[in-house]
XYZ file of C-alpha atoms in Angstrom:
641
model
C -18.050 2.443 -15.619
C -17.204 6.227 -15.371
C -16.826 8.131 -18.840
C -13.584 6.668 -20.772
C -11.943 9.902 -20.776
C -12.501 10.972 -17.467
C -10.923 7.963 -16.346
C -8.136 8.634 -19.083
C -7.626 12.026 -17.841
C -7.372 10.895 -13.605
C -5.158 8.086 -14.822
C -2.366 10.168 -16.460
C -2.365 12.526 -13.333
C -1.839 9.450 -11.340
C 1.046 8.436 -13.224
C 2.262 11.936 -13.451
C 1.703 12.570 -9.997
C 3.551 9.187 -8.979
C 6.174 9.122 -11.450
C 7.306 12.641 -13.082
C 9.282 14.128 -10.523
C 11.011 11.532 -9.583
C 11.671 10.342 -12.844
C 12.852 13.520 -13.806
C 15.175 13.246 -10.649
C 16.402 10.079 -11.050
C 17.693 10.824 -14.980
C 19.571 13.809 -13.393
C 20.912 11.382 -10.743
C 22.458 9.339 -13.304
C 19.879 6.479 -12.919
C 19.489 4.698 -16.355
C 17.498 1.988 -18.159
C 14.881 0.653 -15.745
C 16.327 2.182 -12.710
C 14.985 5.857 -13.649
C 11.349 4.466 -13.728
C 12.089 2.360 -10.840
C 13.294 5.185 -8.566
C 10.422 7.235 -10.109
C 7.515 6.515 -7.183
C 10.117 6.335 -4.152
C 11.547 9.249 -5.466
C 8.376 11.702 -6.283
C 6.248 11.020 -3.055
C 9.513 12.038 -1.718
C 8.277 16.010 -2.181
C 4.737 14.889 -0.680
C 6.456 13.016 2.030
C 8.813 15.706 3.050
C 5.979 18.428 3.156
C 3.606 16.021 5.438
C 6.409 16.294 7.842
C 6.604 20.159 7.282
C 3.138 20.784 7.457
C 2.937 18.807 10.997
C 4.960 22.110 12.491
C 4.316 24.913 9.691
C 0.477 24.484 8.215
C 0.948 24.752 4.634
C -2.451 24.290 2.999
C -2.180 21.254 0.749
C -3.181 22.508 -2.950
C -2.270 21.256 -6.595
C 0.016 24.675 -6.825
C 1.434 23.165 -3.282
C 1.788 19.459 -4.956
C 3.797 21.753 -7.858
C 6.234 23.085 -4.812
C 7.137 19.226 -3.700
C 7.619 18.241 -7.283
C 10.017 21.108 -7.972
C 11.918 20.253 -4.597
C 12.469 17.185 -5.498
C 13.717 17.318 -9.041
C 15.814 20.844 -7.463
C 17.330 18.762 -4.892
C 18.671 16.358 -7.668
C 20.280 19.289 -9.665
C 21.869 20.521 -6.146
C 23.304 16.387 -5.563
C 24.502 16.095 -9.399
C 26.348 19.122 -8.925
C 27.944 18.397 -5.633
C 29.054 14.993 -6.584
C 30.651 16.279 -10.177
C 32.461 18.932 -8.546
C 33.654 16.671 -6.385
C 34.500 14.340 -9.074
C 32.382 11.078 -8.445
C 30.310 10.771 -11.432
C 29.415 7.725 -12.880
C 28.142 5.597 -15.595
C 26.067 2.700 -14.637
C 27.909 -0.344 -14.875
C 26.408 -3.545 -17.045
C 23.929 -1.185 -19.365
C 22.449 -3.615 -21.785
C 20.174 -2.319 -24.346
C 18.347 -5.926 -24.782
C 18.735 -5.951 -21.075
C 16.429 -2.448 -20.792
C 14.107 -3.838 -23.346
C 13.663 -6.740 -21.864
C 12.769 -5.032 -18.172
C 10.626 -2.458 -20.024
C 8.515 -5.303 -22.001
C 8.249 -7.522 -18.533
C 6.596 -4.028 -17.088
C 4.519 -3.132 -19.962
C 3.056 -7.197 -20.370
C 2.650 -7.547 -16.549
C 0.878 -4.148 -16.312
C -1.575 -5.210 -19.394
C -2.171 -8.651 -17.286
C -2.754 -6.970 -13.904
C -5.221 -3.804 -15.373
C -6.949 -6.580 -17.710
C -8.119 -7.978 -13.833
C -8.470 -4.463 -12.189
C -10.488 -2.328 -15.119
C -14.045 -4.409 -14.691
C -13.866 -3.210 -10.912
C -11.831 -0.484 -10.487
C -12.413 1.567 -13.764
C -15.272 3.851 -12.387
C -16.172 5.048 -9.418
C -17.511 2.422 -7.571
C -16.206 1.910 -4.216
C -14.974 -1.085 -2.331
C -17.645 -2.452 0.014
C -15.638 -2.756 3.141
C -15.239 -1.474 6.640
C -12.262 0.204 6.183
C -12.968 2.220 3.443
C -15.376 4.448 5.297
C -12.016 6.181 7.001
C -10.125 6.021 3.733
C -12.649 7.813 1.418
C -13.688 10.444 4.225
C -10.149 11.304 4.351
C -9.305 11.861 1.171
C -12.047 14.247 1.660
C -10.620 15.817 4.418
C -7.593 16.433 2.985
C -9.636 18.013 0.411
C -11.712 20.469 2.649
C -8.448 21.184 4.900
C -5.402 21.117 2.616
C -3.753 19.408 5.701
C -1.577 15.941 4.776
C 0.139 15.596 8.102
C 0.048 12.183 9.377
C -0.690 13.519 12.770
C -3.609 15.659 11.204
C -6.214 13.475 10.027
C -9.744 12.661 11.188
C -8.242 10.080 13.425
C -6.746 11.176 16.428
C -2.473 10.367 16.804
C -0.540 9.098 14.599
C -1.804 7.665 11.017
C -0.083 7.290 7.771
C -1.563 9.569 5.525
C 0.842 9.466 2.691
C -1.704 7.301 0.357
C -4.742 10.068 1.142
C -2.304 12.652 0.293
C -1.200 10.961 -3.203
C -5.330 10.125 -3.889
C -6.212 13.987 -2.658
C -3.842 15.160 -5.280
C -4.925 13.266 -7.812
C -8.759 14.084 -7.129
C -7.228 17.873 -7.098
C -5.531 18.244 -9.776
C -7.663 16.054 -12.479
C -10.778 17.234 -11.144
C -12.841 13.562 -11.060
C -14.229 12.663 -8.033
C -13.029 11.033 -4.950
C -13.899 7.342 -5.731
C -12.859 7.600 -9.265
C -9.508 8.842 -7.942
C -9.196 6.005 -5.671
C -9.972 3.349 -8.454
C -7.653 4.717 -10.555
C -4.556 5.399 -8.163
C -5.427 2.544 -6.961
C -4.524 0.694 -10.891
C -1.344 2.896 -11.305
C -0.046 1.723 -8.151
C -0.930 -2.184 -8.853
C -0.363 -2.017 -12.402
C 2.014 0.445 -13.194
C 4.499 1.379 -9.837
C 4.117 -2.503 -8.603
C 5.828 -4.779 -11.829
C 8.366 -1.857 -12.381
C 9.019 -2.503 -8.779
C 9.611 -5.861 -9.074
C 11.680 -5.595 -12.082
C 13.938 -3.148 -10.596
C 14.975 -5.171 -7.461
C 15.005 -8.467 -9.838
C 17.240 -5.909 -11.638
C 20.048 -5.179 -9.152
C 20.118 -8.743 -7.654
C 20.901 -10.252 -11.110
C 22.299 -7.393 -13.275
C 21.278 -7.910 -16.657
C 19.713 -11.076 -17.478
C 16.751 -11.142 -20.250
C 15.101 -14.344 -18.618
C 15.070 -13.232 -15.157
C 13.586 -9.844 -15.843
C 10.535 -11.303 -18.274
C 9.945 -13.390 -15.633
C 10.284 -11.108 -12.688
C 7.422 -9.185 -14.734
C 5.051 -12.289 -15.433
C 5.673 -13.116 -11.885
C 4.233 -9.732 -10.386
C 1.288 -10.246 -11.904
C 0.691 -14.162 -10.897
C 0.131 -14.248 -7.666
C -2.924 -13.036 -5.974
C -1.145 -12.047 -2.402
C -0.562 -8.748 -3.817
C -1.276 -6.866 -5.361
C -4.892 -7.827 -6.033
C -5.836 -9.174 -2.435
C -5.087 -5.760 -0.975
C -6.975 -4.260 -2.627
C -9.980 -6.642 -1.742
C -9.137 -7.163 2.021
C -9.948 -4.217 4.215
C -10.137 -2.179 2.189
C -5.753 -1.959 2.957
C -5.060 1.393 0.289
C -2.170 2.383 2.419
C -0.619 -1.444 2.572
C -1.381 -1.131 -1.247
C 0.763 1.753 -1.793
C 3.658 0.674 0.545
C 4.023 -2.780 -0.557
C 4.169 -1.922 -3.971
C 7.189 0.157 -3.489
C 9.044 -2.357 -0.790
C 10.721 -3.977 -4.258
C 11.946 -0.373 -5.502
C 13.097 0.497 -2.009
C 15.004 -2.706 -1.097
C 16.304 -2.017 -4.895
C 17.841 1.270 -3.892
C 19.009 -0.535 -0.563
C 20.983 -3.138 -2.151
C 23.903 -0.995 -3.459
C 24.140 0.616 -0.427
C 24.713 -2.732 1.235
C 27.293 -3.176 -1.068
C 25.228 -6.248 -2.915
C 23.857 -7.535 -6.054
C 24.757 -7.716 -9.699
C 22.972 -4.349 -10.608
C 23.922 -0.766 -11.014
C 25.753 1.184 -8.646
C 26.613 5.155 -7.959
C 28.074 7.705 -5.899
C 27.782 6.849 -2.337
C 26.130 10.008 -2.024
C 23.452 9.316 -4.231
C 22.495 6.202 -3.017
C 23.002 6.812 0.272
C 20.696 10.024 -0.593
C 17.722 8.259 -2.804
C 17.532 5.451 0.048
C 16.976 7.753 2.983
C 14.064 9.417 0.705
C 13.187 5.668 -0.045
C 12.753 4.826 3.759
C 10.779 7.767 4.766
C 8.449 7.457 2.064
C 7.769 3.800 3.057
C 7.426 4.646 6.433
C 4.636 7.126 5.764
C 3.249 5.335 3.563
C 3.062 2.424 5.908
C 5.042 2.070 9.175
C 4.682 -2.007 9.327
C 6.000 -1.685 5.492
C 9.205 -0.365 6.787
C 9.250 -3.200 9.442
C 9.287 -5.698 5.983
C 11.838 -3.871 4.797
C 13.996 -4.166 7.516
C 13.178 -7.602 8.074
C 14.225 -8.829 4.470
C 16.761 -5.752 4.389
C 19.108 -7.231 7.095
C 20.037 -10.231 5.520
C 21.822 -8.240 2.661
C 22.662 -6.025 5.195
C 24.588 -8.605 6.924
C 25.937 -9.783 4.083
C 27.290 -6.608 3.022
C 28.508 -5.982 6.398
C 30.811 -8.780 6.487
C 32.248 -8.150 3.308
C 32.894 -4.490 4.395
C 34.566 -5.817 7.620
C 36.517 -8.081 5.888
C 38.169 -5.581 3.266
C 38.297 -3.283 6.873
C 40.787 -5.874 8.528
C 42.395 -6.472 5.487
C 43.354 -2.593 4.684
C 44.564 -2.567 8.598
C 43.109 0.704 8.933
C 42.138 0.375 13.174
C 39.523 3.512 12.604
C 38.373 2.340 9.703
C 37.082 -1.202 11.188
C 36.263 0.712 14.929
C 34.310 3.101 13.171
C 32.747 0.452 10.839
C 31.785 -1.681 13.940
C 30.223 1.268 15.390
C 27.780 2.134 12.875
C 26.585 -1.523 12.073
C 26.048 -1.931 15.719
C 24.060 0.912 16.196
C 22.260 0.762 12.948
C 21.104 -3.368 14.301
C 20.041 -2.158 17.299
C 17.654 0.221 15.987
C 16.504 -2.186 13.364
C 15.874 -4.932 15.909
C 14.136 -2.395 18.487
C 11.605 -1.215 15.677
C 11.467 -4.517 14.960
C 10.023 -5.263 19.110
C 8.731 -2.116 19.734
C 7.131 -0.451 17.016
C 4.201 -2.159 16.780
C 0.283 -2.352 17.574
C -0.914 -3.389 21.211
C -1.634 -7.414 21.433
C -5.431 -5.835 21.790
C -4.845 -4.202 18.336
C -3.517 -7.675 17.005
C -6.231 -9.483 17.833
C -6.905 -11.634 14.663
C -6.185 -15.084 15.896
C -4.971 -18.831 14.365
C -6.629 -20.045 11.485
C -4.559 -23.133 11.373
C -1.867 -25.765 12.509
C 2.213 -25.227 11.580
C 1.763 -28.111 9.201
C -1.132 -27.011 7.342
C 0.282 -23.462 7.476
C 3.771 -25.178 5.577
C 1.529 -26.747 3.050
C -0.047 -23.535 2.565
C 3.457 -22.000 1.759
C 4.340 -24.884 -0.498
C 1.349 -25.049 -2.539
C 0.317 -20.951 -2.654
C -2.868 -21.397 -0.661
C -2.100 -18.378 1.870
C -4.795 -16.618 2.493
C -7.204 -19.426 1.419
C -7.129 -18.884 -2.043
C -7.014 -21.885 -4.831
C -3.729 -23.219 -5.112
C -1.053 -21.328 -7.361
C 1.982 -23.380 -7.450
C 3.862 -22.229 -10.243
C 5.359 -19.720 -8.283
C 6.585 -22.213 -5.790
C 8.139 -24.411 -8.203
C 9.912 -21.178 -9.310
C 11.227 -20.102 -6.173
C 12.400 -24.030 -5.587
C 14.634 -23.660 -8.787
C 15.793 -20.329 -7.413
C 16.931 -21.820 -4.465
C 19.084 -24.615 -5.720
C 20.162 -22.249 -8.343
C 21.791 -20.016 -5.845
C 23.428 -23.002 -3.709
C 24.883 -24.051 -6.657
C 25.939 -21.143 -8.171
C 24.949 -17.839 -6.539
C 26.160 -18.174 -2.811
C 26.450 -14.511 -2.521
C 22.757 -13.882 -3.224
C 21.839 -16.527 0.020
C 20.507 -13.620 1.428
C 17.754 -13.258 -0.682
C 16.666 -16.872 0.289
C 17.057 -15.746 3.750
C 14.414 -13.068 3.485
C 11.839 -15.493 1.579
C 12.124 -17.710 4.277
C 11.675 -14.722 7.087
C 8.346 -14.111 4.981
C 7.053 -17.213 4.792
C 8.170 -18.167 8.265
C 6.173 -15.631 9.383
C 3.187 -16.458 8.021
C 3.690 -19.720 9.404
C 4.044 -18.506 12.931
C 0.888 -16.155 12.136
C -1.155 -18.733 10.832
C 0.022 -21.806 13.462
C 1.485 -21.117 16.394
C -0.887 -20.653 19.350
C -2.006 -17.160 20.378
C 0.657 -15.866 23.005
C 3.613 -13.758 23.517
C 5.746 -15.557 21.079
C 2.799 -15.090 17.928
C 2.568 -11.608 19.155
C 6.449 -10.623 19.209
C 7.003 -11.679 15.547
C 3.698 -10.888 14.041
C 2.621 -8.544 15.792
C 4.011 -5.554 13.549
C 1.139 -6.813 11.165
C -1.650 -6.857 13.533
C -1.201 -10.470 13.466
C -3.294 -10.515 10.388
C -1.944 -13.550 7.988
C -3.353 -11.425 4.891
C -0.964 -8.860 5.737
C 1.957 -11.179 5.236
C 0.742 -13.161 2.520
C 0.932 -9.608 0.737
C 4.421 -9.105 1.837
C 5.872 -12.709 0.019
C 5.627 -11.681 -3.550
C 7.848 -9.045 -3.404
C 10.456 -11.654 -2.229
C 8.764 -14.652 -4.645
C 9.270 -12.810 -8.151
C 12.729 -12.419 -7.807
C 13.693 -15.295 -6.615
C 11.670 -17.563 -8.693
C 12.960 -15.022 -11.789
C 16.181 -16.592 -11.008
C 14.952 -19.868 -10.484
C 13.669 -19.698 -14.374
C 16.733 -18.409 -15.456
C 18.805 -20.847 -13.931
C 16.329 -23.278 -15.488
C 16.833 -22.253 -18.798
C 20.459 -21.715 -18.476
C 20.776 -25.019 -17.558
C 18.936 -26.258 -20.657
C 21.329 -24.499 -23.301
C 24.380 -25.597 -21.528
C 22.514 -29.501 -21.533
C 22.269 -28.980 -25.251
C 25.238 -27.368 -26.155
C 23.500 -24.057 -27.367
C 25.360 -21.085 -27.376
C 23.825 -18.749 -29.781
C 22.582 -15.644 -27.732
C 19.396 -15.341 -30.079
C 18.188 -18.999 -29.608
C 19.108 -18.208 -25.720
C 16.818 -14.788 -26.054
C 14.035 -17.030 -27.759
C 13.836 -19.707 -24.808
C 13.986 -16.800 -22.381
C 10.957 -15.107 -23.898
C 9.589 -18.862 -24.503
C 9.646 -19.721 -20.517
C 8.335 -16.222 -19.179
C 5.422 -16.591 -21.280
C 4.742 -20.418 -20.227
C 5.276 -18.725 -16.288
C 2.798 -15.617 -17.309
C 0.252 -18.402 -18.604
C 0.671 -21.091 -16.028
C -0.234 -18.162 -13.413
C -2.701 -15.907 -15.301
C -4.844 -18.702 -16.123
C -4.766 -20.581 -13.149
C -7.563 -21.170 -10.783
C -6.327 -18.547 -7.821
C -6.179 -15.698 -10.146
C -9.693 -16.012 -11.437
C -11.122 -16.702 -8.311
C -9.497 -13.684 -6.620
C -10.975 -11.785 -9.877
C -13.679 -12.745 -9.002
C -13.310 -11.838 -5.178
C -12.525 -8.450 -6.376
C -15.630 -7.890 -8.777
C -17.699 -8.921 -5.684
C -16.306 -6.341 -3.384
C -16.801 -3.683 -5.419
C -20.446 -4.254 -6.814
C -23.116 -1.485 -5.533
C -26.649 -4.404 -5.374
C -29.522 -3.875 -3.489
C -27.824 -5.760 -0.630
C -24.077 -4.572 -0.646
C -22.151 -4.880 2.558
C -21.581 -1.148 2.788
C -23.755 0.733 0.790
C -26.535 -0.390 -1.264
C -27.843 1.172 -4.535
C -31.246 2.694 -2.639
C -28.473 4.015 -0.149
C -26.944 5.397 -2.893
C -28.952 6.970 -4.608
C -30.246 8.608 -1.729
C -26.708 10.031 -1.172
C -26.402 11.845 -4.682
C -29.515 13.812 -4.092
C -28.489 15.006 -0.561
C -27.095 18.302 -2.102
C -30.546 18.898 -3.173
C -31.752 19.160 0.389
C -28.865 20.102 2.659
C -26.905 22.809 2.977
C -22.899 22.727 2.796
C -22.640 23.770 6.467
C -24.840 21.612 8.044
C -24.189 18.440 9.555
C -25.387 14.758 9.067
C -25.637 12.508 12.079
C -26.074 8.733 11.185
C -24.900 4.950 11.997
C -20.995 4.735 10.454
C -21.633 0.671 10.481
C -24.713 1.220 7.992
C -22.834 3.839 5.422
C -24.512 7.014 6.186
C -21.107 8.379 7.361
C -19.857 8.502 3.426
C -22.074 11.392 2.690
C -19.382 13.354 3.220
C -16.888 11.910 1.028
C -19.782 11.149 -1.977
C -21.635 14.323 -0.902
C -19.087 16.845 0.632
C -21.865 17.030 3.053
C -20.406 16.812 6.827
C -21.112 13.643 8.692
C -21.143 13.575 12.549
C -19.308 10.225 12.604
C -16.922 10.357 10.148
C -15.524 7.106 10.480
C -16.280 3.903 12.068
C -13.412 4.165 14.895
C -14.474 7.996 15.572
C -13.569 9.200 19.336
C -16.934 9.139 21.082
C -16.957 12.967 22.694
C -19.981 13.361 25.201
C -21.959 15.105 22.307
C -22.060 12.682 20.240
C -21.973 9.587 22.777
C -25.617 12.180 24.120
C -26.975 12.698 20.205
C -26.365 8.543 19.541
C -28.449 7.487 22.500
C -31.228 10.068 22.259
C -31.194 12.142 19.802
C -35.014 10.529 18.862
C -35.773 12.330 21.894
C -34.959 15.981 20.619
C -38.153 17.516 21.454
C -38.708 16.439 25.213
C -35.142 16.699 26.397
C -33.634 20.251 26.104
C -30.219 18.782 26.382
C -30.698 17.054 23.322
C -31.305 20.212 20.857
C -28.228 22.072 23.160
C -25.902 18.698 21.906
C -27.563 19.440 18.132
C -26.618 23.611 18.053
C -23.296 22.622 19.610
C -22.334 19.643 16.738
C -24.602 21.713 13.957
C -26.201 18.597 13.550
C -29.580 19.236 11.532
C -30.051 16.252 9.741
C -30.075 12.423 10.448
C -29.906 9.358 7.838
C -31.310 6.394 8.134
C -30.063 3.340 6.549
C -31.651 0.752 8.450
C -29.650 -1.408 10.900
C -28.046 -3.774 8.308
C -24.214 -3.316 8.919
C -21.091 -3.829 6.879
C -19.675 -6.749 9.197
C -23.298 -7.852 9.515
C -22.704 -7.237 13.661
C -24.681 -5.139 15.351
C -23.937 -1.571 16.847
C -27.409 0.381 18.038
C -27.405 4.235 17.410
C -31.089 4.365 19.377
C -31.033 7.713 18.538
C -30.783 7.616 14.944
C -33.008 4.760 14.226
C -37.353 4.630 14.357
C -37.672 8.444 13.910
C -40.798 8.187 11.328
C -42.227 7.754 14.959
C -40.261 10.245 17.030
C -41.721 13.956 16.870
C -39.494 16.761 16.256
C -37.937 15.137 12.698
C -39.447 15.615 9.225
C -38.136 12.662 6.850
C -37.359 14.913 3.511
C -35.998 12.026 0.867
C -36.550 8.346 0.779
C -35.123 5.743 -1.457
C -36.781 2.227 -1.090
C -38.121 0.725 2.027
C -34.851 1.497 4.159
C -33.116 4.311 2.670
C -34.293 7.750 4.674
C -33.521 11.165 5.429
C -34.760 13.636 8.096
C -34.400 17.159 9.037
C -34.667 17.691 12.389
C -37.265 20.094 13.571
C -37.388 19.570 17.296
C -34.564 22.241 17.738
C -35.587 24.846 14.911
């Protein structure tokens, strides 16, 4: 584990980066309680967001002083809103404000963030690094971002389109609290499980039910119970972008809800919340395009709901334009949805993960919490069960939020059952196809339904015995959280995916990605090669993340890397450097002058040959400088001096 105060320091810029401005912003907006810290994240990588976009037409080299220009926009633009809507005579006070209602959202935060960094610290509080295929890209681009200053999704090390917004936040981070690139990625990584995540959660819980002590505990002990998200995602992959997404699809269908005209919670100027949503959606979107496709699949059922109680008051008022114009909108606004929906997503050769079981088994996985092949969890099922009765009984107008549990879990159904083909494709396509994907999506839907389910639960109970005494109420409240924070903390799915998590992050002599000879040899590269120079290499062995441990350049940069004919010529026979003069022209042109070695031991265990990388203790022309155990090896190369 890295020095306690160095992570100390990294973690408080995360949070500050994350949460300040749009904190700041939301308080001005006339956000209270729980909704100022739960429109904090949307609401600060609002600034970042907005200045990706920028810098995609107008370069703007991405700095901490630059990071200080987005966070000033953003809490600007909320002193601009406040005074438009006062002068226009629209303020507010937020309905419902409970003070034992705040506390009780705050505490469910606070407890589920102690539960979920408890699990994360072990693994995530230095700067070891995940050992998975993935992470290759994300580390070297956080790097990038570093070297460049550029943040524009269509400006990475990956050619097109890619959502950079997580590099961005993990880039500024690195920047401004000086500690290094994989101790900023453990620790963002925390904030945004531990911290953004359960206030998330609470928040949406929030607006659904308005202000309800039992829901909101539970809402928090929830968040942290289930190992879908957020601890799988950061396991799987390694997902960093899903991570940050997902853990603000609760806040963003939050700020969605009053816009949609639903939900028990706290509502504003439409301005405002028409306003904070659209910076809501766009962060989501570059934070994670299939993100936004979650939203808008659990989005439309409030949406529709909303809709036809807007229609309704339209026809009643008589007002022709009104219910025309009305009409209008929610048409277009569907069509859009549901053509994102078909259209924006990866090619069926991008989605190639395929079945991993039958629709019954995949129903049984639902039922007893097994997604993803984890140990069973099925206090959260037995939750959302309650939560679902409770509405039919008593909640009809929050059927909507049933609706989007069951588009979830349908999903996952189809993902994991139905046969490979167009109609597995068309609905889960948007997520690769991937089942762990969508198992990461279904808590965000889970925790506030079976919060409700609990506080029906409990409800129920006082009315049975005749108990009206709001202390004794607050008591059993507290009393059936903590049994749900238990139940689920010390069940056999969250230790196992604990575990999981320890195991993908341990450096051994025979990690998946890079091994502690590897390493090693890695820290002392400085010693031997100069900034400028480049470092060709296998991605599929490691070598490539000398340039995000090393800042030294690496030829391959990531494991997907467009092959141009330089480097397709220095892969194949670069060994042969000092017979083939096209060779050493391919080395002067990349500034290639150094090659590592790592042996032929990949990170999926497959095999992808680099001939010219590998067997050079026997090629002339290359003089290996630095070894580190039998496999571990670095060469200048001399054929082209």
């Amino acid at each position: 584990m890295s020095d306690p105060t160095g992570v100390m320091v990294v973690g408080v810029t995360a949070v500050m980066v994350m949460l300040a401005p749009g904190g700041i912003a939301a308080a001005i907006l006339g956000f209270r309680g729980i909704g100022i810290v739960g429109a904090a994240a949307p609401l600060s990588l609002a600034g970042i967001a907005l200045l990706s976009l920028t810098e995609t037409v107008f370069p703007l080299p991405w700095t901490p002083m630059t990071w200080v220009l987005s966070a000033a926009f953003v809490v600007g633009a909320a002193v601009v809103v406040r005074r438009i809507v006062l002068r226009h005579g629209f303020w507010y006070r937020a309905p419902g404000f409970s003070r034992l209602g705040e506390t009780a959202s705050f505490l469910a935060v606070v407890v589920a963030a102690v539960a979920i960094a408890a699990r994360l610290l072990p693994s995530l509080g230095g700067d070891a690094i995940s050992q998975t295929f993935d992470n290759v890209y994300h580390l070297n681009a956080v790097r990038y971002i570093e070297d460049t200053g550029r943040i524009s999704p269509t400006h990475q090390i990956i050619p097109g389109f890619y959502p950079s917004l997580w590099h961005a936040v993990t880039a500024t981070v690195a920047m401004v609290s000086g500690g290094s690139i994989p101790l900023a990625v453990n620790v963002t990584s925390m904030v945004l499980a531990a911290v953004v995540w359960p206030i998330s959660v609470v928040f949406l819980t929030r607006q659904i039910v308005g202000v309800n002590v039992t829901a909101m505990l539970t809402a928090g002990a929830l968040s942290a119970g289930m190992a879908g998200f957020p601890m799988m995602m950061l396991d799987y992959g390694v997902l960093y972008p899903n991570v940050l997404s997902i853990a603000l699809l609760p806040a963003v269908l939050a700020l969605f809800l009053p816009v949609a005209g639903v939900g028990d919670g706290d509502r504003g100027p439409t301005v405002v919340r028409v306003l904070a949503l659209l910076s809501a959606v766009t962060v989501l979107a570059l934070a994670h395009p299939s993100t936004l496709m979650a939203f808008f699949a659990i989005g439309i059922w409030p949406a529709l709901h909303g809709g036809f109680r807007w229609f309704r008051s339209a026809s009643a008022s008589g007002s022709r334009f009104r219910l025309r114009g009305g009409l209008v909108l929610w048409a277009l606004g569907l069509l859009v949805v549901g053509g994102l929906l078909l259209v924006a997503r990866p090619t069926s050769e991008q989605a190639f993960w395929k079945p991993s079981s039958t629709v019954p088994e995949a129903m049984q996985d639902v039922v007893l919490g097994t997604m993803g092949w984890r140990p069973e969890n099925i206090v959260p099922t037995i939750a959302v069960l309650l939560g679902i009765i409770a509405i039919l009984a008593l909640r009809r107008r929050w059927w909507w939020l049933i609706a989007g549990w069951l588009t979830i879990a349908g999903t996952f159904v189809v993902c994991a059952g139905f046969p490979d083909g167009a109609i597995r494709y068309g609905l889960t396509g948007t997520w690769y196809s991937d089942l762990f994907r969508i198992v990461a999506l279904l808590p965000t839907v889970t925790a506030p339904l079976g919060a409700i389910g609990v506080a029906f639960t409990v409800s129920t109970v006082l009315v049975l015995l005749r108990v009206r005494d709001a202390d004794i109420a607050t008591v059993l409240g507290v009393g059936a959280a903590a049994v749900v924070l238990l139940a689920t903390q010390t069940g056999a799915q969250m230790t196992a995916e604990t575990s999981r998590l320890a195991d993908g992050y341990r450096l051994s002599d025979d990690s998946a990605l890079l091994t502690t000879d590897e390493a090693a040899l890695i820290a002392r590269l400085s010693d031997h090669v100069p900034r400028n120079e480049v470092i060709a290499g296998s991605p599929w062995t490691g070598t490539s993340l000398s340039y995000a441990l090393a800042d030294r350049a690496a030829l391959i940069p990531h494991i997907y890397q467009v092959e141009t004919p330089d480097i397709a010529l220095l892969s194949d026979r670069l060994d042969r450097a000092a017979e083939d003069p096209e060779v050493c022209a391919a080395v002067k042109r990349t500034g290639v002058r150094w090659v590592l070695d790592f042996g032929r031991t990949e990170v999926h265990t497959a095999e992808h040959p680099y001939p010219g990388f590998t067997e050079l203790d026997s090629a002339p022309g290359f003089e290996l400088v630095d070894q580190e155990g039998p496999d571990a090896r670095l060469y200048r190369i001399t054929a082209c001096d």
